CSV table of C-alpha atoms and ligand atoms in Angstrom, one decimal:
chain,number,residue,atom,x,y,z
Q,16,UNK,CA,-0.1,0.0,0.1
Q,17,UNK,CA,1.2,3.3,-0.9
Q,18,UNK,CA,2.0,5.8,2.0
Q,19,UNK,CA,-0.4,8.8,2.1
Q,20,UNK,CA,0.5,12.7,2.0
Q,21,UNK,CA,-1.5,14.8,4.1
Q,22,UNK,CA,-0.3,18.1,3.2
Q,23,UNK,CA,-1.3,21.7,3.6
Q,24,UNK,CA,-1.0,24.6,1.0
Q,25,UNK,CA,-1.3,27.7,3.5
Q,26,UNK,CA,-1.8,29.9,0.0
Q,27,UNK,CA,-0.8,33.6,1.2
Q,28,UNK,CA,-1.1,33.5,4.7
Q,29,UNK,CA,0.7,33.1,7.6
Q,30,UNK,CA,4.1,35.4,7.8
Q,31,UNK,CA,7.0,34.4,9.7
Q,32,UNK,CA,5.3,35.5,12.9
Q,33,UNK,CA,1.9,33.3,12.5
Q,34,UNK,CA,3.5,30.4,10.7
Q,35,UNK,CA,5.7,29.5,13.5
Q,36,UNK,CA,3.2,29.9,15.9
Q,37,UNK,CA,0.7,27.5,13.5
Q,38,UNK,CA,3.3,25.0,13.0
Q,39,UNK,CA,4.5,25.1,16.2
Q,40,UNK,CA,0.6,24.0,16.9
Q,41,UNK,CA,1.1,21.3,14.8
Q,42,UNK,CA,3.6,19.7,16.4
Q,43,UNK,CA,2.1,19.9,19.5
Q,44,UNK,CA,-1.3,18.5,18.0
Q,45,UNK,CA,1.2,15.7,17.0
Q,46,UNK,CA,3.1,14.6,20.0
Q,47,UNK,CA,3.5,11.4,21.3
Q,48,UNK,CA,1.1,9.8,18.4
Q,49,UNK,CA,4.0,8.2,16.4
Q,50,UNK,CA,2.5,8.6,12.7
Q,51,UNK,CA,3.4,6.9,10.2
Q,52,UNK,CA,2.2,8.8,7.0
Q,53,UNK,CA,4.1,11.1,5.3
Q,54,UNK,CA,3.1,15.1,6.8
Q,55,UNK,CA,3.8,17.7,5.0
Q,56,UNK,CA,3.2,22.5,5.5
Q,57,UNK,CA,3.4,24.6,2.1
Q,58,UNK,CA,3.8,28.0,3.5
Q,59,UNK,CA,4.5,31.2,2.0
Q,60,UNK,CA,8.2,31.1,0.7
Q,61,UNK,CA,8.9,33.9,3.2
Q,62,UNK,CA,7.6,32.2,6.2
Q,63,UNK,CA,9.5,28.4,5.1
Q,64,UNK,CA,12.9,29.0,7.7
Q,65,UNK,CA,10.0,30.1,10.1
Q,66,UNK,CA,7.9,26.6,10.1
Q,67,UNK,CA,10.9,24.6,8.7
Q,68,UNK,CA,12.4,25.4,12.4
Q,69,UNK,CA,9.5,24.6,14.0
Q,70,UNK,CA,8.7,21.1,12.5
Q,71,UNK,CA,13.5,19.9,12.9
Q,72,UNK,CA,12.8,17.1,15.0
Q,73,UNK,CA,9.1,16.0,14.2
Q,74,UNK,CA,7.3,13.6,11.3
Q,75,UNK,CA,6.3,17.2,9.5
Q,76,UNK,CA,8.2,18.2,5.9
Q,77,UNK,CA,8.5,21.4,4.5
Q,78,UNK,CA,7.5,22.6,0.9
Q,79,UNK,CA,6.5,25.4,-1.6
Q,80,UNK,CA,3.8,26.4,-3.4
Q,81,UNK,CA,6.0,27.9,-6.5
Q,82,UNK,CA,9.2,27.9,-7.9
Q,83,UNK,CA,11.2,29.6,-10.5
Q,84,UNK,CA,13.1,27.6,-13.8
Q,85,UNK,CA,15.8,29.3,-13.6
Q,86,UNK,CA,18.7,28.9,-11.3
Q,87,UNK,CA,20.0,32.1,-10.4
Q,88,UNK,CA,20.5,35.6,-12.0
Q,89,UNK,CA,18.3,38.5,-12.6
Q,90,UNK,CA,14.7,37.4,-12.4
Q,91,UNK,CA,12.8,39.9,-10.0
Q,92,UNK,CA,10.6,38.6,-7.5
Q,93,UNK,CA,11.6,34.7,-8.1
Q,94,UNK,CA,12.9,32.0,-5.8
Q,95,UNK,CA,15.2,29.1,-7.3
Q,96,UNK,CA,15.4,25.0,-6.1
Q,97,UNK,CA,18.7,25.5,-4.7
Q,98,UNK,CA,17.1,28.7,-2.5
Q,99,UNK,CA,14.5,26.1,-1.6
Q,100,UNK,CA,16.5,23.3,-0.5
Q,101,UNK,CA,18.8,25.9,1.3
Q,102,UNK,CA,15.8,26.5,3.6
Q,103,UNK,CA,14.8,23.0,4.4
Q,104,UNK,CA,12.1,22.2,1.4
Q,105,UNK,CA,11.8,18.9,0.3
Q,106,UNK,CA,9.0,19.3,-2.0
Q,107,UNK,CA,7.4,22.0,-4.6
Q,108,UNK,CA,3.9,22.1,-5.8
Q,109,UNK,CA,3.8,23.3,-9.7
Q,110,UNK,CA,0.3,24.1,-11.7
Q,111,UNK,CA,-1.6,25.3,-9.1
Q,112,UNK,CA,-5.1,26.3,-10.1
Q,113,UNK,CA,-4.6,30.1,-8.7
Q,114,UNK,CA,-1.3,30.0,-10.5
Q,115,UNK,CA,-2.9,28.8,-14.0
Q,116,UNK,CA,-5.7,31.2,-13.5
Q,117,UNK,CA,-4.1,34.4,-12.0
Q,118,UNK,CA,-0.6,34.0,-13.2
Q,119,UNK,CA,-1.3,32.5,-16.6
Q,120,UNK,CA,0.9,29.1,-16.2
Q,121,UNK,CA,0.0,27.1,-18.6
Q,122,UNK,CA,0.9,23.0,-19.2
Q,123,UNK,CA,4.5,23.4,-20.8
Q,124,UNK,CA,5.5,25.8,-18.3
Q,125,UNK,CA,3.8,23.4,-15.7
Q,126,UNK,CA,5.8,20.4,-17.2
Q,127,UNK,CA,9.3,22.7,-17.7
Q,128,UNK,CA,8.7,23.8,-13.7
Q,129,UNK,CA,8.6,19.8,-12.3
Q,130,UNK,CA,11.6,18.7,-14.9
Q,131,UNK,CA,13.7,21.6,-13.2
Q,132,UNK,CA,12.2,20.3,-9.5
Q,133,UNK,CA,13.1,16.6,-10.1
Q,134,UNK,CA,16.1,17.9,-12.0
Q,135,UNK,CA,17.7,19.4,-8.8
Q,136,UNK,CA,16.2,16.8,-6.5
Q,137,UNK,CA,12.8,18.0,-5.1
Q,138,UNK,CA,9.7,16.1,-4.8
Q,139,UNK,CA,7.4,17.2,-7.2
Q,140,UNK,CA,3.3,17.6,-6.7
Q,141,UNK,CA,1.7,18.2,-10.2
Q,142,UNK,CA,-1.9,19.8,-9.4
Q,143,UNK,CA,-4.2,19.2,-12.5
Q,144,UNK,CA,-8.4,19.6,-12.0
Q,145,UNK,CA,-10.9,21.0,-14.3
Q,146,UNK,CA,-12.9,23.9,-13.8
Q,147,UNK,CA,-17.2,23.3,-13.0
Q,148,UNK,CA,-18.1,24.4,-17.1
Q,149,UNK,CA,-15.4,21.4,-17.6
Q,150,UNK,CA,-17.3,18.8,-15.7
Q,151,UNK,CA,-21.0,20.1,-16.6
Q,152,UNK,CA,-20.2,19.9,-20.8
Q,153,UNK,CA,-19.0,16.0,-20.1
Q,154,UNK,CA,-15.3,17.6,-20.4
Q,155,UNK,CA,-13.3,16.9,-17.0
Q,156,UNK,CA,-11.2,13.5,-18.5
Q,157,UNK,CA,-10.3,15.4,-20.9
Q,158,UNK,CA,-9.1,18.5,-19.2
Q,159,UNK,CA,-7.2,16.5,-17.0
Q,160,UNK,CA,-5.8,13.9,-19.9
Q,161,UNK,CA,-4.2,17.0,-21.1
Q,162,UNK,CA,-2.8,18.6,-18.0
Q,163,UNK,CA,-1.3,14.9,-17.0
Q,164,UNK,CA,0.2,13.7,-20.5
Q,165,UNK,CA,1.4,17.4,-20.3
Q,166,UNK,CA,4.2,16.6,-17.3
Q,167,UNK,CA,4.5,12.9,-17.9
Q,168,UNK,CA,5.4,12.6,-21.6
Q,169,UNK,CA,8.3,14.3,-20.6
Q,170,UNK,CA,9.1,12.8,-16.9
Q,171,UNK,CA,11.5,10.2,-17.0
Q,172,UNK,CA,9.9,7.7,-15.3
Q,173,UNK,CA,13.1,6.7,-13.1
Q,174,UNK,CA,11.5,9.7,-11.0
Q,175,UNK,CA,7.8,7.8,-9.8
Q,176,UNK,CA,9.2,7.9,-6.9
Q,177,UNK,CA,9.4,11.4,-6.4
Q,178,UNK,CA,6.4,12.3,-8.4
Q,179,UNK,CA,3.1,13.1,-6.6
Q,180,UNK,CA,0.0,15.2,-8.9
Q,181,UNK,CA,-2.8,16.5,-6.7
Q,182,UNK,CA,-6.6,16.5,-8.0
Q,183,UNK,CA,-7.8,19.6,-7.4
Q,184,UNK,CA,-11.5,20.1,-9.1
Q,185,UNK,CA,-11.2,23.8,-9.5
Q,186,UNK,CA,-15.4,23.9,-8.9
Q,187,UNK,CA,-15.0,22.3,-5.4
Q,188,UNK,CA,-11.8,24.5,-3.7
Q,189,UNK,CA,-12.6,26.8,-0.8
Q,190,UNK,CA,-15.9,26.9,-2.4
Q,191,UNK,CA,-17.0,23.9,0.9
Q,192,UNK,CA,-18.0,22.1,-1.8
Q,193,UNK,CA,-16.3,18.2,-2.3
Q,194,UNK,CA,-16.3,16.3,-5.2
Q,195,UNK,CA,-18.1,12.6,-4.1
Q,196,UNK,CA,-16.3,9.7,-2.8
Q,197,UNK,CA,-16.9,8.3,-6.3
Q,198,UNK,CA,-16.1,11.3,-8.6
Q,199,UNK,CA,-12.8,11.4,-6.9
Q,200,UNK,CA,-12.3,7.6,-7.6
Q,201,UNK,CA,-13.0,7.8,-10.6
Q,202,UNK,CA,-11.5,10.5,-11.5
Q,203,UNK,CA,-8.2,9.5,-9.4
Q,204,UNK,CA,-8.5,5.8,-11.3
Q,205,UNK,CA,-8.2,7.6,-15.1
Q,206,UNK,CA,-5.0,9.3,-13.9
Q,207,UNK,CA,-3.2,6.1,-12.9
Q,208,UNK,CA,-4.7,4.8,-15.9
Q,209,UNK,CA,-3.0,7.7,-17.5
Q,210,UNK,CA,0.8,7.2,-15.9
Q,211,UNK,CA,0.4,3.4,-16.1
Q,212,UNK,CA,-0.4,4.0,-20.4
Q,213,UNK,CA,3.0,6.8,-20.4
Q,214,UNK,CA,5.2,4.7,-17.7
Q,215,UNK,CA,3.7,1.3,-16.9
Q,216,UNK,CA,2.0,-0.3,-13.7
Q,217,UNK,CA,4.6,-1.0,-11.7
Q,218,UNK,CA,5.6,3.0,-11.7
Q,219,UNK,CA,1.8,4.1,-11.9
Q,220,UNK,CA,1.0,2.3,-8.8
Q,221,UNK,CA,4.1,3.4,-6.9
Q,222,UNK,CA,2.4,7.2,-7.7
Q,223,UNK,CA,0.8,9.1,-5.4
Q,224,UNK,CA,-2.8,11.1,-6.1
Q,225,UNK,CA,-3.8,13.2,-3.6
Q,226,UNK,CA,-7.1,14.9,-3.4
Q,227,UNK,CA,-8.0,18.7,-2.9
Q,228,UNK,CA,-10.9,20.6,-2.3
Q,229,UNK,CA,-12.6,21.6,0.6
Q,230,UNK,CA,-11.1,18.2,2.3
Q,231,UNK,CA,-11.4,18.7,6.5
Q,232,UNK,CA,-12.1,16.3,8.8
Q,233,UNK,CA,-15.8,15.7,8.6
Q,234,UNK,CA,-15.2,13.9,5.0
Q,235,UNK,CA,-11.2,12.7,4.7
Q,236,UNK,CA,-12.5,9.8,5.9
Q,237,UNK,CA,-14.6,8.9,2.8
Q,238,UNK,CA,-12.1,10.5,0.1
Q,239,UNK,CA,-8.9,8.9,2.3
Q,240,UNK,CA,-10.9,5.6,2.3
Q,241,UNK,CA,-11.0,5.4,-1.8
Q,242,UNK,CA,-8.6,2.9,-3.1
Q,243,UNK,CA,-6.8,5.2,-5.3
Q,244,UNK,CA,-7.2,8.4,-3.3
Q,245,UNK,CA,-3.4,8.8,-1.6
Q,246,UNK,CA,-3.4,11.7,0.7
Q,247,UNK,CA,-5.1,15.2,0.5
Q,248,UNK,CA,-3.4,18.7,-0.8
Q,249,UNK,CA,-5.5,20.9,1.7
Q,250,UNK,CA,-5.8,25.0,2.0
Q,251,UNK,CA,-8.4,26.1,4.2
Q,252,UNK,CA,-8.3,23.4,6.7
Q,253,UNK,CA,-4.5,23.2,7.0
Q,254,UNK,CA,-4.6,26.2,9.0
Q,255,UNK,CA,-5.9,25.5,12.1
Q,256,UNK,CA,-3.8,23.3,13.8
Q,257,UNK,CA,-7.2,21.2,15.1
Q,258,UNK,CA,-8.5,20.5,12.1
Q,259,UNK,CA,-5.2,19.1,10.0
Q,260,UNK,CA,-4.2,17.3,13.5
Q,261,UNK,CA,-8.3,15.9,12.9
Q,262,UNK,CA,-7.2,14.4,8.5
Q,263,UNK,CA,-4.0,12.9,10.1
Q,264,UNK,CA,-6.0,11.0,12.5
Q,265,UNK,CA,-8.1,9.9,9.6
Q,266,UNK,CA,-5.2,9.2,7.9
Q,267,UNK,CA,-3.1,7.1,10.6
Q,268,UNK,CA,-6.6,5.2,11.5
Q,269,UNK,CA,-6.8,3.9,7.2
R,345,13P,P1,-9.6,24.3,0.4
R,345,13P,O1,-9.1,22.9,1.0
R,345,13P,O2,-9.1,25.5,1.0
R,345,13P,O3,-10.8,23.8,-0.3
R,345,13P,O4,-8.0,24.5,-0.9
R,345,13P,C1,-7.3,23.7,-1.6
R,345,13P,C2,-6.4,23.4,-2.2
R,345,13P,O5,-6.5,24.7,-3.2
R,345,13P,C3,-5.4,23.4,-1.8
R,345,13P,O6,-4.5,23.4,-2.6
């Protein structure tokens, strides 16, 4: 069985002071629990060092929400993979729907970022997911297929251990509306099928496919119990130690 990954995406919330307190309260909430699933928080860039320090010696890992495709130099406002590693990051999220929507990141840039992250020895979480109109018009599988294939056709299958996909239906992000467990399982199985076609069954079986979109303690059990749901990428509910810890409790019980 795949180890679940319970990941928090703090988005543009929690500067260094607040992030430190929140990270410390998460560590405190897991004290004495002996967690066996993988736990990750992706704070804003500026809060990464504070969170990394608060997590040292704990089971929590730190990740970033975005990265540059460049190594260094005259790229105002950008952050490189080497900077993230230096700050203690192990994972990088790429292609989040908010970056696709508000910062015009397209499939080819998402693929380029994923390749850069893997080449430089970090783990990548590639986000995919359809918009409401795309689901309503029955195009959700086609949209997700294009997003997934744009990346996996460029990545060598030897990267499978460092490769995570997050299925985040855009209509479920921050809306309180969650995909049903059946909708999630159906899409996750579809994505695993795509992985299998390009990388083969053995590699496809290793890849963790996270669900994201209004996951909270009240619905995590039915989502995480699905065969092809290998964890969560959690926004709002990762901003409170008790709700994030509640989801971890559920993951640990599965
Ligand atoms: P919410 O959990 O707030 O819906 O956000 C999901 C998400 O976008 C995580 O990346």
